[in-house]
mmCIF file of C-alpha atoms in Angstrom:
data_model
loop_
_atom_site.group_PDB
_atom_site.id
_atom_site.type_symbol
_atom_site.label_atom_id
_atom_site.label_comp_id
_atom_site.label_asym_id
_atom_site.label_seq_id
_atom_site.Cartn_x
_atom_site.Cartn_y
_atom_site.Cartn_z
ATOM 1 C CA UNK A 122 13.983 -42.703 21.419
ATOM 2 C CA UNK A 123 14.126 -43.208 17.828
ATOM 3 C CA UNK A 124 17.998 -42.896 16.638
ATOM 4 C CA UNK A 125 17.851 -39.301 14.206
ATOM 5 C CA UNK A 126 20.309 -40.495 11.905
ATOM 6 C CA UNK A 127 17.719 -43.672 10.610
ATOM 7 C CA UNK A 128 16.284 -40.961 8.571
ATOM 8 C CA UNK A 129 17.188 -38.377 6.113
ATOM 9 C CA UNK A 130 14.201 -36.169 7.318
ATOM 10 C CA UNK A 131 15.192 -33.735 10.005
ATOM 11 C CA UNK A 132 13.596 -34.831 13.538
ATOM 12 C CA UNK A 133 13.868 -31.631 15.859
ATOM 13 C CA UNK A 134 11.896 -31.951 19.456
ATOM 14 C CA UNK A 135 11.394 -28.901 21.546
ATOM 15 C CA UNK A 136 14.360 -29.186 23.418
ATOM 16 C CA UNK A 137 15.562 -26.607 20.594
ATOM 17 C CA UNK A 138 14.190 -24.100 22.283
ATOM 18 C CA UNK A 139 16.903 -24.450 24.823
ATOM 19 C CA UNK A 140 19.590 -23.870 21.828
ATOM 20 C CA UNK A 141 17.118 -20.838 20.746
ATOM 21 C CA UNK A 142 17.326 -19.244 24.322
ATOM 22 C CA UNK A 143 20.939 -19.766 24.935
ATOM 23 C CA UNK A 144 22.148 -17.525 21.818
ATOM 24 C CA UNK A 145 19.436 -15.287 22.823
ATOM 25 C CA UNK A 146 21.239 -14.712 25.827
ATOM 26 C CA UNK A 147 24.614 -14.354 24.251
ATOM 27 C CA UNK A 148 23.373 -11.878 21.663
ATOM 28 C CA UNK A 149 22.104 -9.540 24.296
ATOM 29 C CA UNK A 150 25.755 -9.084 25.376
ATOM 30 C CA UNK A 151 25.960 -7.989 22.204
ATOM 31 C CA UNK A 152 23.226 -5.953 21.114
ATOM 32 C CA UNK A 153 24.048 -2.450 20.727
ATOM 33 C CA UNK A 154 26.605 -3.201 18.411
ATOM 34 C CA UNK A 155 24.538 -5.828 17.314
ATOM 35 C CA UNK A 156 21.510 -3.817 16.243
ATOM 36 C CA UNK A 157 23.890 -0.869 14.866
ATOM 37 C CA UNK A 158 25.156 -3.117 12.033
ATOM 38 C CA UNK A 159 21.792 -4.770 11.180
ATOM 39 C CA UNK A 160 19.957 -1.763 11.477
ATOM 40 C CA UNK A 161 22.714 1.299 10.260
ATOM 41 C CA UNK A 162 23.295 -0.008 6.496
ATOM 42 C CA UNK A 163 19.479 -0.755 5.644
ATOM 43 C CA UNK A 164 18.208 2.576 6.639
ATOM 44 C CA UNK A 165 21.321 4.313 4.482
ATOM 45 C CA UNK A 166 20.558 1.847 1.575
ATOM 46 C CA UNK A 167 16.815 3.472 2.344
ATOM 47 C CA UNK A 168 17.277 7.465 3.067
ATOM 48 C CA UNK A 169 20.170 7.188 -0.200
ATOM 49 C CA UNK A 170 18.264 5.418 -2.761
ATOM 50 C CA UNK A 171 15.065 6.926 -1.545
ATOM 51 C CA UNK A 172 16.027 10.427 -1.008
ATOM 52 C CA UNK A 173 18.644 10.590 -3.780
ATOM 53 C CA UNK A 174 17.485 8.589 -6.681
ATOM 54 C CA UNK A 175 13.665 9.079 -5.670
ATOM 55 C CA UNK A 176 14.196 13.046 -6.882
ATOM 56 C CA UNK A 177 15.520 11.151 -9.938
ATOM 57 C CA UNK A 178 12.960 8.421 -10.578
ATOM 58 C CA UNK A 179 9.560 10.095 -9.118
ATOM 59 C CA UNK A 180 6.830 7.744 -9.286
ATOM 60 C CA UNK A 181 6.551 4.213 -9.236
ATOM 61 C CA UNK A 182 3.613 1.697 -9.530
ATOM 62 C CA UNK A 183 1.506 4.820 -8.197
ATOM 63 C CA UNK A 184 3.728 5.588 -5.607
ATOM 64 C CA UNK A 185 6.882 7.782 -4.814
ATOM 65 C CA UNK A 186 10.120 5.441 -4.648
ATOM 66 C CA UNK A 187 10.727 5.871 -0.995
ATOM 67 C CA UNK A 188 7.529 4.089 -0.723
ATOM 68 C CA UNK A 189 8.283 1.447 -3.136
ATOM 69 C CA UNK A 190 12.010 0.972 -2.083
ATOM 70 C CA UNK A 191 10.918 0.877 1.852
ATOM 71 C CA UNK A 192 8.946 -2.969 1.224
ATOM 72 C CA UNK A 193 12.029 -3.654 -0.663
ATOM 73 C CA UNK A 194 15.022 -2.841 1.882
ATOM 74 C CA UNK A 195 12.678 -4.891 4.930
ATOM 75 C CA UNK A 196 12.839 -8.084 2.577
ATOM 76 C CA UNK A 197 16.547 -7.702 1.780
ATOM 77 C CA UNK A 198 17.647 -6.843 5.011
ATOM 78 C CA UNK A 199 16.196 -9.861 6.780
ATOM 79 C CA UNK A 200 18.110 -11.952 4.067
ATOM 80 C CA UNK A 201 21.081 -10.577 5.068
ATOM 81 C CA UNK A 202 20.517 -10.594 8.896
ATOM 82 C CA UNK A 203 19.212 -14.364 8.420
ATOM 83 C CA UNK A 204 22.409 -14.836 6.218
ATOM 84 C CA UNK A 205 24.708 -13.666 7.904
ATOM 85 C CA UNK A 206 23.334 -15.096 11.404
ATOM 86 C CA UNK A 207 23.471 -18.662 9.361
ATOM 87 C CA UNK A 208 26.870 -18.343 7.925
ATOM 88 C CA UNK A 209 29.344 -16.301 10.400
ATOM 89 C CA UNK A 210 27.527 -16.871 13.684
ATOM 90 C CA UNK A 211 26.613 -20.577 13.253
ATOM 91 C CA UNK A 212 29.771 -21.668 12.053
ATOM 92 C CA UNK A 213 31.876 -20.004 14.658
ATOM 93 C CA UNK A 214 29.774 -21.748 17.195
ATOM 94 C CA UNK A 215 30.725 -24.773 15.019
ATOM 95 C CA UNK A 216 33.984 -25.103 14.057
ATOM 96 C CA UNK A 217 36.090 -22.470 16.160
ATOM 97 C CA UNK A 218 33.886 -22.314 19.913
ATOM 98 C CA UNK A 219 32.892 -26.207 19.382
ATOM 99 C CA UNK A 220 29.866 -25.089 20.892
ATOM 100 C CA UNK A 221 28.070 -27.261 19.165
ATOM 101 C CA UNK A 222 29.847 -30.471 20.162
ATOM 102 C CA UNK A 223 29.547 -29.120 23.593
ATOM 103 C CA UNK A 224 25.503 -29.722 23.329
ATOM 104 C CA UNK A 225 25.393 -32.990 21.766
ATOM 105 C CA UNK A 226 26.955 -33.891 24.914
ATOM 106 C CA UNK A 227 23.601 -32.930 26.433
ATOM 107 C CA UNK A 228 20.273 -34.685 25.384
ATOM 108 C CA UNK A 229 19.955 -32.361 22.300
ATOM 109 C CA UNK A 230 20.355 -34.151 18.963
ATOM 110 C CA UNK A 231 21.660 -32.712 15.830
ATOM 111 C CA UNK A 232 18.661 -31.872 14.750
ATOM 112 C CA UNK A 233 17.606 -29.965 16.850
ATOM 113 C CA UNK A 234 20.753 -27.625 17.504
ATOM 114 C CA UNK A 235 20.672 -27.234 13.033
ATOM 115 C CA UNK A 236 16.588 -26.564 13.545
ATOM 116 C CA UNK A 237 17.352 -24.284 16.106
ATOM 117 C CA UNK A 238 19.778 -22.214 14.573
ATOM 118 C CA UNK A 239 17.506 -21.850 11.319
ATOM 119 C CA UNK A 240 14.936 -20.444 14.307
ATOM 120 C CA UNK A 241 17.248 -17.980 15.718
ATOM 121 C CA UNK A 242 18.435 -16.933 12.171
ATOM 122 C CA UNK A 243 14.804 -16.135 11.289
ATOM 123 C CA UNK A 244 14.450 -14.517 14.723
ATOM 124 C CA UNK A 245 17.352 -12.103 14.211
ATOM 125 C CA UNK A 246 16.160 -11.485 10.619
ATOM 126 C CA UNK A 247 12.262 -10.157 11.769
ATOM 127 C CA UNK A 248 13.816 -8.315 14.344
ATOM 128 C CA UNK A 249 16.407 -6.410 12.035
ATOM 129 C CA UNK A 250 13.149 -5.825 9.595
ATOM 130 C CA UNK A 251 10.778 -4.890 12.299
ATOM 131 C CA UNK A 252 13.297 -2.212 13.479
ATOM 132 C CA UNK A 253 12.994 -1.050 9.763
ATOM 133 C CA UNK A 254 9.454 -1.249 9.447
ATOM 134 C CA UNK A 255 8.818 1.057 12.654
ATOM 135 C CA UNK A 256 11.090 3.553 11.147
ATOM 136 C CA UNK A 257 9.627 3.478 7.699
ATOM 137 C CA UNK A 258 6.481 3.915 9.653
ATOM 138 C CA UNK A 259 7.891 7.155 11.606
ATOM 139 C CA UNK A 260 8.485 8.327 8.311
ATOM 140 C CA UNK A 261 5.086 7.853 6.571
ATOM 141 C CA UNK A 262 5.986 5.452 4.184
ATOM 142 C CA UNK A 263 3.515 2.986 5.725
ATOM 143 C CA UNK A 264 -0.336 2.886 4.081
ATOM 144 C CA UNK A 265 -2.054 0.866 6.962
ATOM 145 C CA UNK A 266 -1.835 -1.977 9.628
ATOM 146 C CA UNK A 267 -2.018 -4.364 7.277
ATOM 147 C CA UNK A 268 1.843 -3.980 6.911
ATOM 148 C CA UNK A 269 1.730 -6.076 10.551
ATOM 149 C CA UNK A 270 0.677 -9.016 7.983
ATOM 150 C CA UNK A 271 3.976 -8.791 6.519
ATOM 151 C CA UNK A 272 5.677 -9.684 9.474
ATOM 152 C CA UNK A 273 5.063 -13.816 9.517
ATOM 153 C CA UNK A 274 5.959 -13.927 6.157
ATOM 154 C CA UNK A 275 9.560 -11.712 6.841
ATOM 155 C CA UNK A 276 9.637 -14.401 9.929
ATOM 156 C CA UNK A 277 9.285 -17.174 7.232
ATOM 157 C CA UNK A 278 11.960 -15.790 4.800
ATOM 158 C CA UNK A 279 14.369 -15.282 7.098
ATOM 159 C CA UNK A 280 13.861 -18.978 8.381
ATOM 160 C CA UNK A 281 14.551 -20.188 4.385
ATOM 161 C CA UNK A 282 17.318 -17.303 4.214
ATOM 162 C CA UNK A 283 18.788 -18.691 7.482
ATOM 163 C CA UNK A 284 18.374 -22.438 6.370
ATOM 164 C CA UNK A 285 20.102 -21.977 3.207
ATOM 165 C CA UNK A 286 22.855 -19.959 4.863
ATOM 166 C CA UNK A 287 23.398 -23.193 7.396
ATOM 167 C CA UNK A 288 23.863 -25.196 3.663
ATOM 168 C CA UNK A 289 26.926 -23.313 3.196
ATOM 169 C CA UNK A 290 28.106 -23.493 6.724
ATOM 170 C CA UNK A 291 28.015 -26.973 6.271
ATOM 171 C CA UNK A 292 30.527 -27.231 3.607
ATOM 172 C CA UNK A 293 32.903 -24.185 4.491
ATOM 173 C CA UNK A 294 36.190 -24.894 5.361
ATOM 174 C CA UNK A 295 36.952 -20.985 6.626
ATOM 175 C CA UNK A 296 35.300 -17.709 6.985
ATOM 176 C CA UNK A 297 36.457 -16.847 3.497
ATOM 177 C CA UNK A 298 33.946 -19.348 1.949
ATOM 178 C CA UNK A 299 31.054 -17.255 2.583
ATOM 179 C CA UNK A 300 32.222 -14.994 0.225
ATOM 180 C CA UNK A 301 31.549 -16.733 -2.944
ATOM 181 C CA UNK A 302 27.605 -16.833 -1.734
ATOM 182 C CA UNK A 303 27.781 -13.506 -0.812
ATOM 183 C CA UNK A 304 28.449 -12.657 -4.282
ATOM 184 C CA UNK A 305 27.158 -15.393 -6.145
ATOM 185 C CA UNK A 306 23.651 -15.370 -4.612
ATOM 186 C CA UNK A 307 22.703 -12.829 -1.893
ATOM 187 C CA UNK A 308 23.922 -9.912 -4.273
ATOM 188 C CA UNK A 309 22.396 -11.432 -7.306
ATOM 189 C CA UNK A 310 18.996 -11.629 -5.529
ATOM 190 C CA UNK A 311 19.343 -8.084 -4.011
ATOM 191 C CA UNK A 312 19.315 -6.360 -7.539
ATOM 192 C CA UNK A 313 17.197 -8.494 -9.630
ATOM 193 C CA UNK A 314 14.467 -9.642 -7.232
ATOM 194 C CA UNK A 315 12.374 -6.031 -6.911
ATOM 195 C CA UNK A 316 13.853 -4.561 -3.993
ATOM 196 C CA UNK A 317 15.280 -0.825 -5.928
ATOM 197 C CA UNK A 318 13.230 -1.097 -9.229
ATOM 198 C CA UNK A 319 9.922 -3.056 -10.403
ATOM 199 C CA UNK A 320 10.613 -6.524 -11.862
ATOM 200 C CA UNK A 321 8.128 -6.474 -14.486
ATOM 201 C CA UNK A 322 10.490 -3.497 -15.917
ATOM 202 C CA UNK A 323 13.669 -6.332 -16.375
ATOM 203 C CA UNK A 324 13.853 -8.386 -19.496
ATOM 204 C CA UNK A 325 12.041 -11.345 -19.785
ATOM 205 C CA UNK A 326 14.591 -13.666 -18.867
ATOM 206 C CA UNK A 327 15.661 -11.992 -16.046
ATOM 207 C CA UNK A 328 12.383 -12.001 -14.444
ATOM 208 C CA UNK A 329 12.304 -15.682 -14.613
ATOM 209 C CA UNK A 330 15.632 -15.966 -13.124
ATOM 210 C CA UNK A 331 14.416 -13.442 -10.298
ATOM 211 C CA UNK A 332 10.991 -15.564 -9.608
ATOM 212 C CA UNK A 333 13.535 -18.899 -9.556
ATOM 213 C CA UNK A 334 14.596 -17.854 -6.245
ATOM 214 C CA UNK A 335 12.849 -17.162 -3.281
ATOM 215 C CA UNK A 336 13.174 -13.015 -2.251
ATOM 216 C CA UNK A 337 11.496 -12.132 -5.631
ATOM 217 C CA UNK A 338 8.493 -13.970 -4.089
ATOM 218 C CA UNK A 339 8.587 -11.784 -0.645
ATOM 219 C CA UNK A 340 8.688 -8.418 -2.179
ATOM 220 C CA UNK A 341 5.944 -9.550 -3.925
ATOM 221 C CA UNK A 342 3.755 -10.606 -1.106
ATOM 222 C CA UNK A 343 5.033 -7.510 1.504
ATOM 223 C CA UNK A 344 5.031 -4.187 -0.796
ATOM 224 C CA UNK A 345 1.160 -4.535 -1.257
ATOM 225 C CA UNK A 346 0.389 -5.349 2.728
ATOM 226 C CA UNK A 347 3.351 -1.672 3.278
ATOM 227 C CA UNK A 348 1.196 -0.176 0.306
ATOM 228 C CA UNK A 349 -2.344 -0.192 1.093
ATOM 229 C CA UNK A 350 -3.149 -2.785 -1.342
ATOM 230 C CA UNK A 351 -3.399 -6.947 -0.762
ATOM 231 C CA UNK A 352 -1.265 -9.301 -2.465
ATOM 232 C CA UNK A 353 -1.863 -11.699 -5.401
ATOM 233 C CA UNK A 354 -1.183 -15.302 -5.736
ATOM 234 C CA UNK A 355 -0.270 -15.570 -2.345
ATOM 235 C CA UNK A 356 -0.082 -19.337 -2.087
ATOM 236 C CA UNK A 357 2.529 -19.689 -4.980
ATOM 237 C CA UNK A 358 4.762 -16.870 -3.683
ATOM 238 C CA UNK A 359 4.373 -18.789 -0.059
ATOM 239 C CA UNK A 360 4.952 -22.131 -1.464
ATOM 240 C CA UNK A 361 8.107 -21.436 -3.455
ATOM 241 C CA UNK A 362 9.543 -19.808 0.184
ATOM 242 C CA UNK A 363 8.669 -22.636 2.106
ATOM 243 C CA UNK A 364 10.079 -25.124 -0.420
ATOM 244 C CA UNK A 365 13.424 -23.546 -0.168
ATOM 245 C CA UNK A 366 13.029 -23.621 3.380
ATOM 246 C CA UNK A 367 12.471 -27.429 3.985
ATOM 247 C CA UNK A 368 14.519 -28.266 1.347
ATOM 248 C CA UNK A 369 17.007 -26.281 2.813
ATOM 249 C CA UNK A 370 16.932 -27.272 6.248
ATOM 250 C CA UNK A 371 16.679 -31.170 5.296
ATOM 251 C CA UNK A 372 20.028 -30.763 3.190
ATOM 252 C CA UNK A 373 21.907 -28.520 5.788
ATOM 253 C CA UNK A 374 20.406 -31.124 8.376
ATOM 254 C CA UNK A 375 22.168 -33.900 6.997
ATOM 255 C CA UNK A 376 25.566 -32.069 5.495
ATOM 256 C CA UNK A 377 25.955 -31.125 9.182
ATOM 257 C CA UNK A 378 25.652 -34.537 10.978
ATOM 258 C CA UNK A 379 27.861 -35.810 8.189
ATOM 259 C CA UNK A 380 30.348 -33.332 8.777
ATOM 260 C CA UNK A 381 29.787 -33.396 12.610
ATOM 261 C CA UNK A 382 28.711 -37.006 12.740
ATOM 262 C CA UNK A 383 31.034 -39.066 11.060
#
């Protein structure tokens, strides 16, 4: 077998599924609690902003702002399930269970445990936004089925959202770490990116701040598919997610077998 340290490009074979299934079956010790967390603070961020400011703001884009904000809270809250899945999670199984070390004892390589992780981070982050999006559909603030199309792309973000979180994981030295990303770039994205108000509204500069990083670009393609409407310029909004992505899991890839490796 080819060593997986002779490149710099990730190498991951399927044997990540096996990492995949096994915090599958951990997490469903753990998921009532779980889901509560994931699920509880998206739909207040949705019945508060929607309910209370909506009465303020009334229309937006053609539509009331429950509708608008709804796309907006599934994008955001599969960042922050991906995020924190990628930051917390992973590096406990890192640095305080040693789980990792534990598999590299098996046939798994590096890679794949890292790709693996980035898998299950995107996993937890569709199902924290599906959950959403059912709800949002109880509620009526759903056009048509075409919001299903939204769902590979939320499966997509969450994989970049999950990669970049492993980034930081790699170079945190304690839980407290994670705050400075928290801050410095999930909370940054949350409020400029189009998730509570529309981005063409926000100064010109801020806009191309917003459309430097990558949740701008999945509000933009899910609110039309949740609206009734179809997207524009898909392939640049998809490109500039997927370019995080692999250039996230390529760096976390190899800041992890350095740290690990070494």
């Amino acid at each position: 077998m080819p060593d997986p340290t002779s490149t710099w490009l990730p190498r991951p074979s399927l044997r990540f599924v096996a990492v995949w299934r096994r915090n599958l079956l951990v997490w469903r010790k753990l998921l009532v609690p779980s889901m509560l967390g994931n699920f509880g603070e998206p739909i207040l961020y949705l019945l508060a902003f929607g309910y209370g400011f909506g009465r303020l703001v009334g229309d937006l884009d053609g539509m009331s702002y429950m509708v608008f904000i709804a796309s907006g809270i599934i994008c955001s809250s599969a960042m922050f399930t991906a995020s924190f899945e990628g930051m917390y999670s992973a590096y406990t199984r890192m640095a305080e269970q040693n789980t990792w070390l534990g598999m590299l004892a098996t046939p798994l390589t590096l890679d794949d445990i890292v790709f693996a992780e980035a898998i299950w981070a995107a996993s937890k982050g569709l199902i924290s936004a599906t959950t959403i999006l059912v709800v949002a559909a109880v509620l009526g603030l759903v056009s048509d089925a075409r919001a299903l199309l939204a769902l590979p792309v939320i499966f997509l973000a969450a994989f970049t959202f999950g990669a970049l979180a492993l980034v930081i994981t790699a170079l945190a030295r304690s839980y407290d770490f994670f705050l400075y990303y928290f801050t410095l770039a999930v909370t940054p994205m949350l409020l400029l990116s189009g998730v509570f108000f529309p981005l063409q509204e926000l100064p010109d500069w801020v806009q191309t701040l917003a459309l430097a990083l990558p949740l701008a670009h999945v509000v933009e393609i899910v609110r039309p598919l949740m609206t009734g409407s179809w997207p524009t310029s898909v392939w640049p909004h998809l490109a500039v997610i997927v370019g995080y992505g692999a250039a996230a899991i390529i760096l976390a890839t190899a800041l992890i077998r350095r740290r690990l490796l070494r």
